[in-house]
PDB file of C-alpha atoms and ligand atoms in Angstrom:
ATOM      1  CA  MET A   1     -19.315  -6.363  15.570  1.00  0.00           C
ATOM      2  CA  ILE A   2     -22.035  -6.459  12.660  1.00  0.00           C
ATOM      3  CA  PRO A   3     -21.975  -4.396   9.770  1.00  0.00           C
ATOM      4  CA  ALA A   4     -25.235  -1.680   8.621  1.00  0.00           C
ATOM      5  CA  GLU A   5     -27.265  -3.381   5.819  1.00  0.00           C
ATOM      6  CA  PHE A   6     -25.892  -3.307   2.079  1.00  0.00           C
ATOM      7  CA  ARG A   7     -25.942  -4.744  -0.810  1.00  0.00           C
ATOM      8  CA  TYR A   8     -23.647  -6.898  -1.841  1.00  0.00           C
ATOM      9  CA  GLU A   9     -23.301  -6.738  -6.156  1.00  0.00           C
ATOM     10  CA  ARG A  10     -20.547  -8.818  -7.952  1.00  0.00           C
ATOM     11  CA  VAL A  11     -18.795  -8.024 -11.061  1.00  0.00           C
ATOM     12  CA  SER A  12     -16.030  -9.700 -13.219  1.00  0.00           C
ATOM     13  CA  THR A  13     -15.245  -6.993 -15.514  1.00  0.00           C
ATOM     14  CA  VAL A  14     -13.824  -3.190 -14.923  1.00  0.00           C
ATOM     15  CA  ASP A  15     -16.339  -2.296 -17.458  1.00  0.00           C
ATOM     16  CA  GLU A  16     -19.437  -3.620 -15.089  1.00  0.00           C
ATOM     17  CA  ALA A  17     -17.176  -2.152 -11.934  1.00  0.00           C
ATOM     18  CA  LEU A  18     -17.235   0.898 -13.616  1.00  0.00           C
ATOM     19  CA  ALA A  19     -20.759   0.744 -13.690  1.00  0.00           C
ATOM     20  CA  ARG A  20     -22.100   0.028 -11.209  1.00  0.00           C
ATOM     21  CA  LEU A  21     -19.952   2.539  -9.579  1.00  0.00           C
ATOM     22  CA  ALA A  22     -21.060   5.320 -11.884  1.00  0.00           C
ATOM     23  CA  GLU A  23     -25.101   4.279 -11.100  1.00  0.00           C
ATOM     24  CA  HIS A  24     -23.917   4.414  -6.995  1.00  0.00           C
ATOM     25  CA  GLY A  25     -22.145   7.194  -6.664  1.00  0.00           C
ATOM     26  CA  ASP A  26     -20.984   8.074  -3.172  1.00  0.00           C
ATOM     27  CA  ASP A  27     -23.229   5.352  -1.602  1.00  0.00           C
ATOM     28  CA  ALA A  28     -20.884   2.547  -3.156  1.00  0.00           C
ATOM     29  CA  LYS A  29     -17.663   1.227  -2.409  1.00  0.00           C
ATOM     30  CA  VAL A  30     -15.543  -1.246  -3.858  1.00  0.00           C
ATOM     31  CA  LEU A  31     -14.244  -4.341  -1.739  1.00  0.00           C
ATOM     32  CA  ALA A  32     -11.036  -6.411  -3.231  1.00  0.00           C
ATOM     33  CA  GLY A  33      -9.668  -8.518  -0.159  1.00  0.00           C
ATOM     34  CA  GLY A  34     -11.889  -6.895   2.858  1.00  0.00           C
ATOM     35  CA  HIS A  35      -9.074  -7.330   4.858  1.00  0.00           C
ATOM     36  CA  SER A  36      -9.302  -2.942   5.684  1.00  0.00           C
ATOM     37  CA  LEU A  37     -13.189  -2.767   4.033  1.00  0.00           C
ATOM     38  CA  LEU A  38     -14.838  -5.078   6.104  1.00  0.00           C
ATOM     39  CA  PRO A  39     -13.330  -4.509  10.113  1.00  0.00           C
ATOM     40  CA  LEU A  40     -14.373  -0.790   9.338  1.00  0.00           C
ATOM     41  CA  MET A  41     -17.805  -1.393   8.767  1.00  0.00           C
ATOM     42  CA  LYS A  42     -18.554  -4.349  11.406  1.00  0.00           C
ATOM     43  CA  LEU A  43     -17.405  -1.298  14.129  1.00  0.00           C
ATOM     44  CA  ARG A  44     -19.600   1.068  11.752  1.00  0.00           C
ATOM     45  CA  LEU A  45     -16.952   3.641  10.469  1.00  0.00           C
ATOM     46  CA  ALA A  46     -18.320   2.669   7.618  1.00  0.00           C
ATOM     47  CA  ALA A  47     -21.667   2.150   5.908  1.00  0.00           C
ATOM     48  CA  PRO A  48     -21.501   1.747   2.220  1.00  0.00           C
ATOM     49  CA  GLU A  49     -25.382   1.013   0.864  1.00  0.00           C
ATOM     50  CA  TYR A  50     -23.658  -1.086  -2.225  1.00  0.00           C
ATOM     51  CA  LEU A  51     -21.155  -3.087  -2.332  1.00  0.00           C
ATOM     52  CA  VAL A  52     -19.022  -4.032  -5.268  1.00  0.00           C
ATOM     53  CA  ASP A  53     -17.301  -6.689  -5.084  1.00  0.00           C
ATOM     54  CA  ILE A  54     -14.497  -6.804  -7.823  1.00  0.00           C
ATOM     55  CA  GLY A  55     -12.983 -10.635  -6.643  1.00  0.00           C
ATOM     56  CA  PRO A  56     -13.551 -12.183  -9.550  1.00  0.00           C
ATOM     57  CA  VAL A  57     -12.136  -8.968 -11.563  1.00  0.00           C
ATOM     58  CA  ASP A  58      -9.079 -12.006 -13.382  1.00  0.00           C
ATOM     59  CA  GLU A  59      -8.426  -8.588 -15.964  1.00  0.00           C
ATOM     60  CA  LEU A  60      -6.359  -7.006 -12.878  1.00  0.00           C
ATOM     61  CA  ARG A  61      -4.521  -9.534 -11.133  1.00  0.00           C
ATOM     62  CA  TYR A  62      -1.036 -10.014 -13.083  1.00  0.00           C
ATOM     63  CA  VAL A  63       2.135  -8.614 -12.781  1.00  0.00           C
ATOM     64  CA  ARG A  64       4.435  -7.928 -16.282  1.00  0.00           C
ATOM     65  CA  LEU A  65       7.192  -6.323 -18.302  1.00  0.00           C
ATOM     66  CA  ASP A  66       6.160  -3.449 -20.367  1.00  0.00           C
ATOM     67  CA  GLY A  67       9.206  -2.446 -21.583  1.00  0.00           C
ATOM     68  CA  ASP A  68      12.034  -0.494 -19.047  1.00  0.00           C
ATOM     69  CA  GLU A  69       8.533  -1.024 -16.132  1.00  0.00           C
ATOM     70  CA  VAL A  70       7.343  -3.943 -14.016  1.00  0.00           C
ATOM     71  CA  VAL A  71       3.076  -3.164 -14.130  1.00  0.00           C
ATOM     72  CA  ILE A  72       1.255  -4.569 -11.769  1.00  0.00           C
ATOM     73  CA  GLY A  73      -2.731  -5.058 -11.817  1.00  0.00           C
ATOM     74  CA  ALA A  74      -5.016  -3.581  -8.839  1.00  0.00           C
ATOM     75  CA  LEU A  75      -6.259  -6.887  -7.688  1.00  0.00           C
ATOM     76  CA  THR A  76      -3.002  -9.064  -7.114  1.00  0.00           C
ATOM     77  CA  ARG A  77      -2.885 -10.051  -3.797  1.00  0.00           C
ATOM     78  CA  TYR A  78       0.460  -9.999  -1.628  1.00  0.00           C
ATOM     79  CA  SER A  79       0.805 -13.439  -2.088  1.00  0.00           C
ATOM     80  CA  ASP A  80       1.257 -13.453  -5.835  1.00  0.00           C
ATOM     81  CA  LEU A  81       3.208 -10.493  -5.283  1.00  0.00           C
ATOM     82  CA  GLU A  82       5.449 -12.056  -2.733  1.00  0.00           C
ATOM     83  CA  GLN A  83       6.210 -15.369  -4.866  1.00  0.00           C
ATOM     84  CA  ASP A  84       6.425 -13.413  -8.445  1.00  0.00           C
ATOM     85  CA  PRO A  85       9.564 -14.554 -10.000  1.00  0.00           C
ATOM     86  CA  VAL A  86       9.628 -11.202 -12.451  1.00  0.00           C
ATOM     87  CA  LEU A  87       8.754  -8.879  -9.003  1.00  0.00           C
ATOM     88  CA  ARG A  88      11.418 -10.781  -7.638  1.00  0.00           C
ATOM     89  CA  GLU A  89      13.620 -10.114  -9.980  1.00  0.00           C
ATOM     90  CA  HIS A  90      12.864  -6.331 -11.339  1.00  0.00           C
ATOM     91  CA  ALA A  91      11.318  -4.484  -8.427  1.00  0.00           C
ATOM     92  CA  PRO A  92      12.110  -6.787  -5.164  1.00  0.00           C
ATOM     93  CA  LEU A  93      11.714  -4.571  -2.774  1.00  0.00           C
ATOM     94  CA  LEU A  94       7.975  -4.340  -3.644  1.00  0.00           C
ATOM     95  CA  ALA A  95       7.930  -8.276  -3.862  1.00  0.00           C
ATOM     96  CA  HIS A  96      10.053  -8.919  -0.115  1.00  0.00           C
ATOM     97  CA  ALA A  97       7.427  -5.958   2.037  1.00  0.00           C
ATOM     98  CA  SER A  98       4.350  -7.936   0.275  1.00  0.00           C
ATOM     99  CA  GLY A  99       6.046 -10.787   2.662  1.00  0.00           C
ATOM    100  CA  GLU A 100       5.911  -8.538   5.222  1.00  0.00           C
ATOM    101  CA  VAL A 101       2.080  -8.332   5.154  1.00  0.00           C
ATOM    102  CA  GLY A 102       0.292  -9.526   8.347  1.00  0.00           C
ATOM    103  CA  ASP A 103      -0.172 -12.848   8.477  1.00  0.00           C
ATOM    104  CA  ARG A 104      -0.247 -15.351   5.725  1.00  0.00           C
ATOM    105  CA  GLN A 105      -4.036 -15.312   6.365  1.00  0.00           C
ATOM    106  CA  VAL A 106      -3.896 -11.401   5.500  1.00  0.00           C
ATOM    107  CA  ARG A 107      -2.222 -12.219   2.417  1.00  0.00           C
ATOM    108  CA  HIS A 108      -3.487 -14.446   0.737  1.00  0.00           C
ATOM    109  CA  ARG A 109      -6.198 -11.637   0.979  1.00  0.00           C
ATOM    110  CA  GLY A 110      -5.157  -8.447   0.653  1.00  0.00           C
ATOM    111  CA  THR A 111      -4.883  -7.125  -2.613  1.00  0.00           C
ATOM    112  CA  LEU A 112      -1.312  -4.073  -3.466  1.00  0.00           C
ATOM    113  CA  GLY A 113      -4.771  -1.585  -4.968  1.00  0.00           C
ATOM    114  CA  GLY A 114      -6.888  -2.352  -1.832  1.00  0.00           C
ATOM    115  CA  SER A 115      -3.572  -1.206   0.507  1.00  0.00           C
ATOM    116  CA  LEU A 116      -2.839   1.542  -1.547  1.00  0.00           C
ATOM    117  CA  VAL A 117      -6.547   2.673  -1.947  1.00  0.00           C
ATOM    118  CA  HIS A 118      -7.060   2.499   1.914  1.00  0.00           C
ATOM    119  CA  ALA A 119      -4.384   5.116   2.281  1.00  0.00           C
ATOM    120  CA  ASP A 120      -2.729   3.753   5.737  1.00  0.00           C
ATOM    121  CA  ALA A 121       0.052   5.374   7.245  1.00  0.00           C
ATOM    122  CA  ALA A 122       0.661   2.190   8.958  1.00  0.00           C
ATOM    123  CA  ALA A 123       0.636   0.520   6.018  1.00  0.00           C
ATOM    124  CA  ASP A 124       4.055  -1.504   4.680  1.00  0.00           C
ATOM    125  CA  LEU A 125       3.365  -1.002   0.872  1.00  0.00           C
ATOM    126  CA  PRO A 126       2.442   2.624   0.123  1.00  0.00           C
ATOM    127  CA  ALA A 127       5.819   3.141   1.718  1.00  0.00           C
ATOM    128  CA  ALA A 128       7.333   0.566  -0.615  1.00  0.00           C
ATOM    129  CA  ILE A 129       4.943   2.402  -3.650  1.00  0.00           C
ATOM    130  CA  LEU A 130       6.550   5.911  -2.423  1.00  0.00           C
ATOM    131  CA  ALA A 131      10.356   4.503  -2.754  1.00  0.00           C
ATOM    132  CA  SER A 132       9.887   2.492  -5.764  1.00  0.00           C
ATOM    133  CA  ASP A 133       8.819   6.593  -7.907  1.00  0.00           C
ATOM    134  CA  ALA A 134       5.472   4.250  -8.769  1.00  0.00           C
ATOM    135  CA  VAL A 135       2.625   5.502 -10.753  1.00  0.00           C
ATOM    136  CA  LEU A 136      -0.938   4.604  -9.949  1.00  0.00           C
ATOM    137  CA  VAL A 137      -3.578   4.545 -13.386  1.00  0.00           C
ATOM    138  CA  ALA A 138      -7.272   5.217 -12.558  1.00  0.00           C
ATOM    139  CA  ARG A 139     -10.271   4.265 -14.970  1.00  0.00           C
ATOM    140  CA  GLY A 140     -13.070   6.327 -14.638  1.00  0.00           C
ATOM    141  CA  PRO A 141     -15.759   7.076 -16.605  1.00  0.00           C
ATOM    142  CA  SER A 142     -13.917   9.661 -18.884  1.00  0.00           C
ATOM    143  CA  GLY A 143     -11.300   7.442 -19.062  1.00  0.00           C
ATOM    144  CA  GLU A 144      -7.878   7.160 -17.409  1.00  0.00           C
ATOM    145  CA  ARG A 145      -5.798   8.902 -15.673  1.00  0.00           C
ATOM    146  CA  ARG A 146      -1.831   7.862 -14.037  1.00  0.00           C
ATOM    147  CA  ILE A 147      -1.060   9.751 -10.739  1.00  0.00           C
ATOM    148  CA  PRO A 148       2.553   9.753  -9.049  1.00  0.00           C
ATOM    149  CA  ALA A 149       3.095   8.034  -6.024  1.00  0.00           C
ATOM    150  CA  SER A 150       3.780  11.316  -4.519  1.00  0.00           C
ATOM    151  CA  GLU A 151       0.602  13.173  -5.201  1.00  0.00           C
ATOM    152  CA  PHE A 152      -1.625   9.836  -4.032  1.00  0.00           C
ATOM    153  CA  PHE A 153      -1.330   9.760  -0.198  1.00  0.00           C
ATOM    154  CA  LEU A 154      -3.284  13.073   0.298  1.00  0.00           C
ATOM    155  CA  GLY A 155      -4.264  12.514   4.248  1.00  0.00           C
ATOM    156  CA  PRO A 156      -5.376   9.633   6.453  1.00  0.00           C
ATOM    157  CA  PHE A 157      -7.449   7.470   4.577  1.00  0.00           C
ATOM    158  CA  THR A 158      -7.594   9.852   2.111  1.00  0.00           C
ATOM    159  CA  THR A 159      -6.501   9.152  -2.144  1.00  0.00           C
ATOM    160  CA  PRO A 160      -7.232  11.686  -5.085  1.00  0.00           C
ATOM    161  CA  LEU A 161      -9.379   8.912  -5.948  1.00  0.00           C
ATOM    162  CA  GLU A 162     -13.511   9.835  -6.773  1.00  0.00           C
ATOM    163  CA  PRO A 163     -15.589   7.620  -5.667  1.00  0.00           C
ATOM    164  CA  ASP A 164     -16.593   6.405  -9.205  1.00  0.00           C
ATOM    165  CA  GLU A 165     -13.213   5.970 -10.675  1.00  0.00           C
ATOM    166  CA  LEU A 166     -11.154   2.141  -9.247  1.00  0.00           C
ATOM    167  CA  LEU A 167      -7.820   1.648  -8.970  1.00  0.00           C
ATOM    168  CA  THR A 168      -6.859  -0.465 -11.673  1.00  0.00           C
ATOM    169  CA  GLU A 169      -2.877  -0.807 -12.638  1.00  0.00           C
ATOM    170  CA  ILE A 170       0.432   0.229 -10.303  1.00  0.00           C
ATOM    171  CA  ARG A 171       3.981   0.952 -12.795  1.00  0.00           C
ATOM    172  CA  LEU A 172       7.007   0.681 -11.190  1.00  0.00           C
ATOM    173  CA  PRO A 173      10.197   1.830 -13.180  1.00  0.00           C
ATOM    174  CA  GLY A 174      12.831  -1.955 -13.790  1.00  0.00           C
ATOM    175  CA  GLN A 175      15.047  -1.820 -10.237  1.00  0.00           C
ATOM    176  CA  ALA A 176      17.241  -4.643 -11.580  1.00  0.00           C
ATOM    177  CA  GLY A 177      20.551  -4.142  -9.557  1.00  0.00           C
ATOM    178  CA  LEU A 178      19.227  -1.576  -7.863  1.00  0.00           C
ATOM    179  CA  GLY A 179      20.748  -2.039  -3.981  1.00  0.00           C
ATOM    180  CA  TRP A 180      17.102  -2.227  -1.471  1.00  0.00           C
ATOM    181  CA  GLY A 181      16.232  -2.623   1.872  1.00  0.00           C
ATOM    182  CA  PHE A 182      13.534  -3.043   4.325  1.00  0.00           C
ATOM    183  CA  GLU A 183      12.988  -2.615   7.883  1.00  0.00           C
ATOM    184  CA  LYS A 184       9.530  -3.528  10.248  1.00  0.00           C
ATOM    185  CA  PHE A 185       9.809  -2.709  13.952  1.00  0.00           C
ATOM    186  CA  THR A 186       6.977  -4.330  15.544  1.00  0.00           C
ATOM    187  CA  ARG A 187       5.564  -4.620  18.736  1.00  0.00           C
ATOM    188  CA  ARG A 188       4.925  -8.662  18.115  1.00  0.00           C
ATOM    189  CA  ALA A 189       5.091 -10.909  15.720  1.00  0.00           C
ATOM    190  CA  LEU A 190       2.973 -10.448  12.884  1.00  0.00           C
ATOM    191  CA  ASP A 191       1.747  -6.679  13.686  1.00  0.00           C
ATOM    192  CA  TRP A 192       1.527  -3.666  11.815  1.00  0.00           C
ATOM    193  CA  ALA A 193       4.758  -1.578  12.078  1.00  0.00           C
ATOM    194  CA  MET A 194       5.419   0.558  14.684  1.00  0.00           C
ATOM    195  CA  VAL A 195       7.914   2.030  12.598  1.00  0.00           C
ATOM    196  CA  GLY A 196       9.047   0.883   8.334  1.00  0.00           C
ATOM    197  CA  VAL A 197      11.292   1.473   6.625  1.00  0.00           C
ATOM    198  CA  ALA A 198      11.947   0.891   2.378  1.00  0.00           C
ATOM    199  CA  VAL A 199      14.566   2.039   0.780  1.00  0.00           C
ATOM    200  CA  VAL A 200      15.595   1.138  -3.285  1.00  0.00           C
ATOM    201  CA  GLY A 201      18.278   2.883  -4.803  1.00  0.00           C
ATOM    202  CA  GLY A 202      18.489   5.847  -2.568  1.00  0.00           C
ATOM    203  CA  LYS A 203      14.821   6.537  -2.369  1.00  0.00           C
ATOM    204  CA  VAL A 204      13.798   5.980   1.081  1.00  0.00           C
ATOM    205  CA  GLY A 205      10.513   6.204   2.415  1.00  0.00           C
ATOM    206  CA  LEU A 206       8.576   6.041   5.316  1.00  0.00           C
ATOM    207  CA  VAL A 207       5.911   3.494   7.355  1.00  0.00           C
ATOM    208  CA  ASN A 208       4.427   5.498  10.724  1.00  0.00           C
ATOM    209  CA  MET A 209       6.130   8.526  10.750  1.00  0.00           C
ATOM    210  CA  ALA A 210       3.041  11.355   9.879  1.00  0.00           C
ATOM    211  CA  GLY A 211      -0.188  11.087   9.088  1.00  0.00           C
ATOM    212  CA  VAL A 212       0.793   9.757   5.372  1.00  0.00           C
ATOM    213  CA  PRO A 213       3.004   7.621   4.070  1.00  0.00           C
ATOM    214  CA  LEU A 214       6.138   9.814   3.232  1.00  0.00           C
ATOM    215  CA  ARG A 215       9.560   9.832   1.899  1.00  0.00           C
ATOM    216  CA  ALA A 216      12.456  10.538   4.386  1.00  0.00           C
ATOM    217  CA  SER A 217      14.063  13.974   1.407  1.00  0.00           C
ATOM    218  CA  ALA A 218      16.692  14.668   3.947  1.00  0.00           C
ATOM    219  CA  THR A 219      17.981  11.475   4.026  1.00  0.00           C
ATOM    220  CA  GLU A 220      17.355  11.038   0.560  1.00  0.00           C
ATOM    221  CA  GLU A 221      19.470  14.559  -0.652  1.00  0.00           C
ATOM    222  CA  ALA A 222      22.279  13.605   2.360  1.00  0.00           C
ATOM    223  CA  LEU A 223      22.791  10.471   0.634  1.00  0.00           C
ATOM    224  CA  ALA A 224      23.115  11.862  -2.446  1.00  0.00           C
ATOM    225  CA  SER A 225      25.413  14.829  -1.875  1.00  0.00           C
ATOM    226  CA  GLY A 226      28.125  12.067  -0.974  1.00  0.00           C
ATOM    227  CA  ALA A 227      26.979  11.635   2.913  1.00  0.00           C
ATOM    228  CA  SER A 228      28.320   8.800   4.865  1.00  0.00           C
ATOM    229  CA  ILE A 229      24.810   6.050   5.608  1.00  0.00           C
ATOM    230  CA  ALA A 230      25.096   7.363   9.531  1.00  0.00           C
ATOM    231  CA  ASP A 231      25.152  10.957   8.696  1.00  0.00           C
ATOM    232  CA  ALA A 232      22.070  10.555   6.481  1.00  0.00           C
ATOM    233  CA  ALA A 233      20.077   8.301   8.625  1.00  0.00           C
ATOM    234  CA  ALA A 234      20.401  10.071  11.087  1.00  0.00           C
ATOM    235  CA  LEU A 235      18.503  12.498   9.281  1.00  0.00           C
ATOM    236  CA  ALA A 236      15.337  10.134   9.012  1.00  0.00           C
ATOM    237  CA  ALA A 237      13.027  11.810  10.888  1.00  0.00           C
ATOM    238  CA  GLU A 238      13.348  15.281   9.428  1.00  0.00           C
ATOM    239  CA  GLY A 239       9.929  15.939   8.366  1.00  0.00           C
ATOM    240  CA  THR A 240       8.320  13.722   9.964  1.00  0.00           C
ATOM    241  CA  ASN A 241       5.336  14.153  12.247  1.00  0.00           C
ATOM    242  CA  PRO A 242       4.892  10.549  14.535  1.00  0.00           C
ATOM    243  CA  PRO A 243       1.956   9.623  16.170  1.00  0.00           C
ATOM    244  CA  ASP A 244       2.479   9.722  19.798  1.00  0.00           C
ATOM    245  CA  GLU A 245       0.683   7.022  21.906  1.00  0.00           C
ATOM    246  CA  PRO A 246       1.030   5.558  25.165  1.00  0.00           C
ATOM    247  CA  HIS A 247       2.923   2.685  23.452  1.00  0.00           C
ATOM    248  CA  ALA A 248       5.449   4.148  21.266  1.00  0.00           C
ATOM    249  CA  THR A 249       5.658   7.880  21.333  1.00  0.00           C
ATOM    250  CA  ALA A 250       6.929  10.335  18.615  1.00  0.00           C
ATOM    251  CA  GLU A 251      10.437  10.488  20.040  1.00  0.00           C
ATOM    252  CA  TYR A 252      11.015   7.062  20.085  1.00  0.00           C
ATOM    253  CA  ARG A 253       8.722   6.291  16.572  1.00  0.00           C
ATOM    254  CA  ARG A 254      11.767   9.384  15.723  1.00  0.00           C
ATOM    255  CA  HIS A 255      15.268   7.215  17.015  1.00  0.00           C
ATOM    256  CA  LEU A 256      13.134   4.320  15.210  1.00  0.00           C
ATOM    257  CA  ALA A 257      13.129   5.338  12.137  1.00  0.00           C
ATOM    258  CA  ARG A 258      16.933   6.857  12.494  1.00  0.00           C
ATOM    259  CA  VAL A 259      18.040   3.126  13.582  1.00  0.00           C
ATOM    260  CA  LEU A 260      16.218   1.706  10.910  1.00  0.00           C
ATOM    261  CA  THR A 261      16.902   3.518   7.820  1.00  0.00           C
ATOM    262  CA  ARG A 262      20.641   2.996   8.617  1.00  0.00           C
ATOM    263  CA  ARG A 263      20.290  -0.562   9.021  1.00  0.00           C
ATOM    264  CA  ALA A 264      18.024  -0.387   5.543  1.00  0.00           C
ATOM    265  CA  LEU A 265      20.927   1.053   3.755  1.00  0.00           C
ATOM    266  CA  THR A 266      23.175  -1.093   4.719  1.00  0.00           C
ATOM    267  CA  GLN A 267      21.547  -4.399   3.380  1.00  0.00           C
ATOM    268  CA  ALA A 268      20.679  -1.628   0.415  1.00  0.00           C
ATOM    269  CA  ALA A 269      24.245  -0.968   0.060  1.00  0.00           C
ATOM    270  CA  GLY A 270      25.337  -5.004   0.407  1.00  0.00           C
ATOM    271  CA  SER A 271      22.533  -6.023  -1.784  1.00  0.00           C
TER     272      SER A 271
HETATM  273  C1  FAD B   1      -5.565  -8.708  10.574  1.00  0.00           C
HETATM  274  C2  FAD B   1      -4.794  -7.930   9.435  1.00  0.00           C
HETATM  275  C3  FAD B   1      -3.481  -7.493   9.830  1.00  0.00           C
HETATM  276  C4  FAD B   1      -2.782  -6.593   8.442  1.00  0.00           C
HETATM  277  N1  FAD B   1      -1.360  -6.902   8.917  1.00  0.00           N
HETATM  278  C5  FAD B   1      -0.684  -5.517   7.571  1.00  0.00           C
HETATM  279  C6  FAD B   1       0.482  -5.483   8.298  1.00  0.00           C
HETATM  280  O1  FAD B   1       0.794  -5.662   8.946  1.00  0.00           O
HETATM  281  N2  FAD B   1       0.586  -4.267   7.478  1.00  0.00           N
HETATM  282  C7  FAD B   1      -0.456  -4.146   6.145  1.00  0.00           C
HETATM  283  O2  FAD B   1       0.390  -3.300   5.408  1.00  0.00           O
HETATM  284  N3  FAD B   1      -1.302  -3.774   5.673  1.00  0.00           N
HETATM  285  C8  FAD B   1      -1.662  -5.379   7.257  1.00  0.00           C
HETATM  286  N4  FAD B   1      -3.493  -4.884   7.442  1.00  0.00           N
HETATM  287  C9  FAD B   1      -4.376  -4.578   5.929  1.00  0.00           C
HETATM  288  C10 FAD B   1      -4.248  -5.148   4.601  1.00  0.00           C
HETATM  289  O3  FAD B   1      -2.712  -5.331   4.356  1.00  0.00           O
HETATM  290  C11 FAD B   1      -5.436  -5.214   3.858  1.00  0.00           C
HETATM  291  O4  FAD B   1      -5.040  -5.812   3.114  1.00  0.00           O
HETATM  292  C12 FAD B   1      -5.061  -3.939   2.971  1.00  0.00           C
HETATM  293  O5  FAD B   1      -4.654  -2.639   4.039  1.00  0.00           O
HETATM  294  C13 FAD B   1      -6.565  -3.460   2.167  1.00  0.00           C
HETATM  295  O6  FAD B   1      -6.217  -4.904   1.143  1.00  0.00           O
HETATM  296  P1  FAD B   1      -7.771  -4.958   0.400  1.00  0.00           P
HETATM  297  O7  FAD B   1      -7.277  -5.819  -0.739  1.00  0.00           O
HETATM  298  O8  FAD B   1      -8.142  -5.957   1.932  1.00  0.00           O
HETATM  299  O9  FAD B   1      -8.621  -4.182   0.546  1.00  0.00           O
HETATM  300  P2  FAD B   1     -10.055  -3.732   0.641  1.00  0.00           P
HETATM  301  O10 FAD B   1     -10.273  -3.880   2.513  1.00  0.00           O
HETATM  302  O11 FAD B   1     -11.014  -4.490   0.709  1.00  0.00           O
HETATM  303  O12 FAD B   1     -10.527  -1.939   0.682  1.00  0.00           O
HETATM  304  C14 FAD B   1      -9.650  -1.784   1.068  1.00  0.00           C
HETATM  305  C15 FAD B   1     -10.431   0.109   1.172  1.00  0.00           C
HETATM  306  O13 FAD B   1     -10.004   0.616  -0.730  1.00  0.00           O
HETATM  307  C16 FAD B   1     -11.105   0.314  -1.653  1.00  0.00           C
HETATM  308  N5  FAD B   1     -10.849  -0.648  -2.799  1.00  0.00           N
HETATM  309  C17 FAD B   1      -9.345  -1.217  -2.554  1.00  0.00           C
HETATM  310  N6  FAD B   1      -9.964  -2.227  -3.965  1.00  0.00           N
HETATM  311  C18 FAD B   1      -9.905  -0.899  -5.161  1.00  0.00           C
HETATM  312  C19 FAD B   1      -9.153  -0.372  -6.648  1.00  0.00           C
HETATM  313  N7  FAD B   1      -8.872  -1.315  -6.763  1.00  0.00           N
HETATM  314  N8  FAD B   1     -10.393   0.436  -6.605  1.00  0.00           N
HETATM  315  C20 FAD B   1     -10.560   1.680  -5.971  1.00  0.00           C
HETATM  316  N9  FAD B   1     -11.267   1.329  -4.744  1.00  0.00           N
HETATM  317  C21 FAD B   1     -10.607  -0.205  -4.047  1.00  0.00           C
HETATM  318  C22 FAD B   1     -12.020  -0.088  -0.723  1.00  0.00           C
HETATM  319  O14 FAD B   1     -13.671   0.769  -1.701  1.00  0.00           O
HETATM  320  C23 FAD B   1     -11.810   0.260   0.758  1.00  0.00           C
HETATM  321  O15 FAD B   1     -12.284   1.992   0.694  1.00  0.00           O
HETATM  322  C24 FAD B   1      -3.574  -6.539   7.984  1.00  0.00           C
HETATM  323  C25 FAD B   1      -4.685  -6.475   8.246  1.00  0.00           C
HETATM  324  C26 FAD B   1      -5.371  -7.489   8.921  1.00  0.00           C
HETATM  325  C27 FAD B   1      -6.752  -7.643   8.809  1.00  0.00           C
END
């Protein structure tokens, strides 16, 4: 439970972070809230030679409107997202889902960017980001690039970010007035989701139903062609490949996906 030796470097601007990442390449890891990276290091599943702590980079901590879009700095913490008045009005699904992550301690440290780059299919916010049709902004030595959320989760814990790139911003189309719902089924209070469902404006993101967060495309298509909530939700497990574990078999997770999707869609219809 003790990490391998590493060098710790604290930076206070994006430019400084990029310079350190360019210098260290594959040997460095960015440290944001540390709530996924540090456990991995303690288990020695990650052993970076350098940790570049971006905690003090305040320029990456914000929520604001930019025309019709809501833009969020990658270092914004769950607890700030949960309470932010702009987010609550213009992207209420994301504000609500942020309040469902772990416990208060986790939410005071964990960041939206950290959750997305960690790319765990069992995490809550990647599914909400997918359902929101968000675009992720990355900055590296050759400038900025924009990656649609649908192209960001390549595999378990795998994204298209290069070791010298920083995720800087998340951009969502404004969702004021769109129906939304979020359901998360846990074994014990504060656990990770056994299965979760994030719905906004007829788009449906699934938590823990494959090696990556994914959209319930068959459900979305059925809704778009006028199917009832019950009929559309019955298709929620199509195209999924959920983990099969003693405490939750794949078949049980498929059942949960159908039930939770029906509940989340019903919630969305009433919101
Ligand atoms: C007890 C506990 C319970 C939890 N429960 C839940 C839960 O119910 N639901 C849930 O979704 N999550 C849960 N989590 C995980 C939590 O959400 C983490 O905070 C999140 O997964 C990672 O965010 P972080 O800011 O802590 O990132 P870190 O751990 O600092 O980093 C994670 C990864 O992202 C990279 N990274 C971070 N920021 C950037 C950036 N801006 N640019 C490039 N790379 C970056 C790091 O190098 C690292 O590889 C839990 C964690 C704990 C410890």
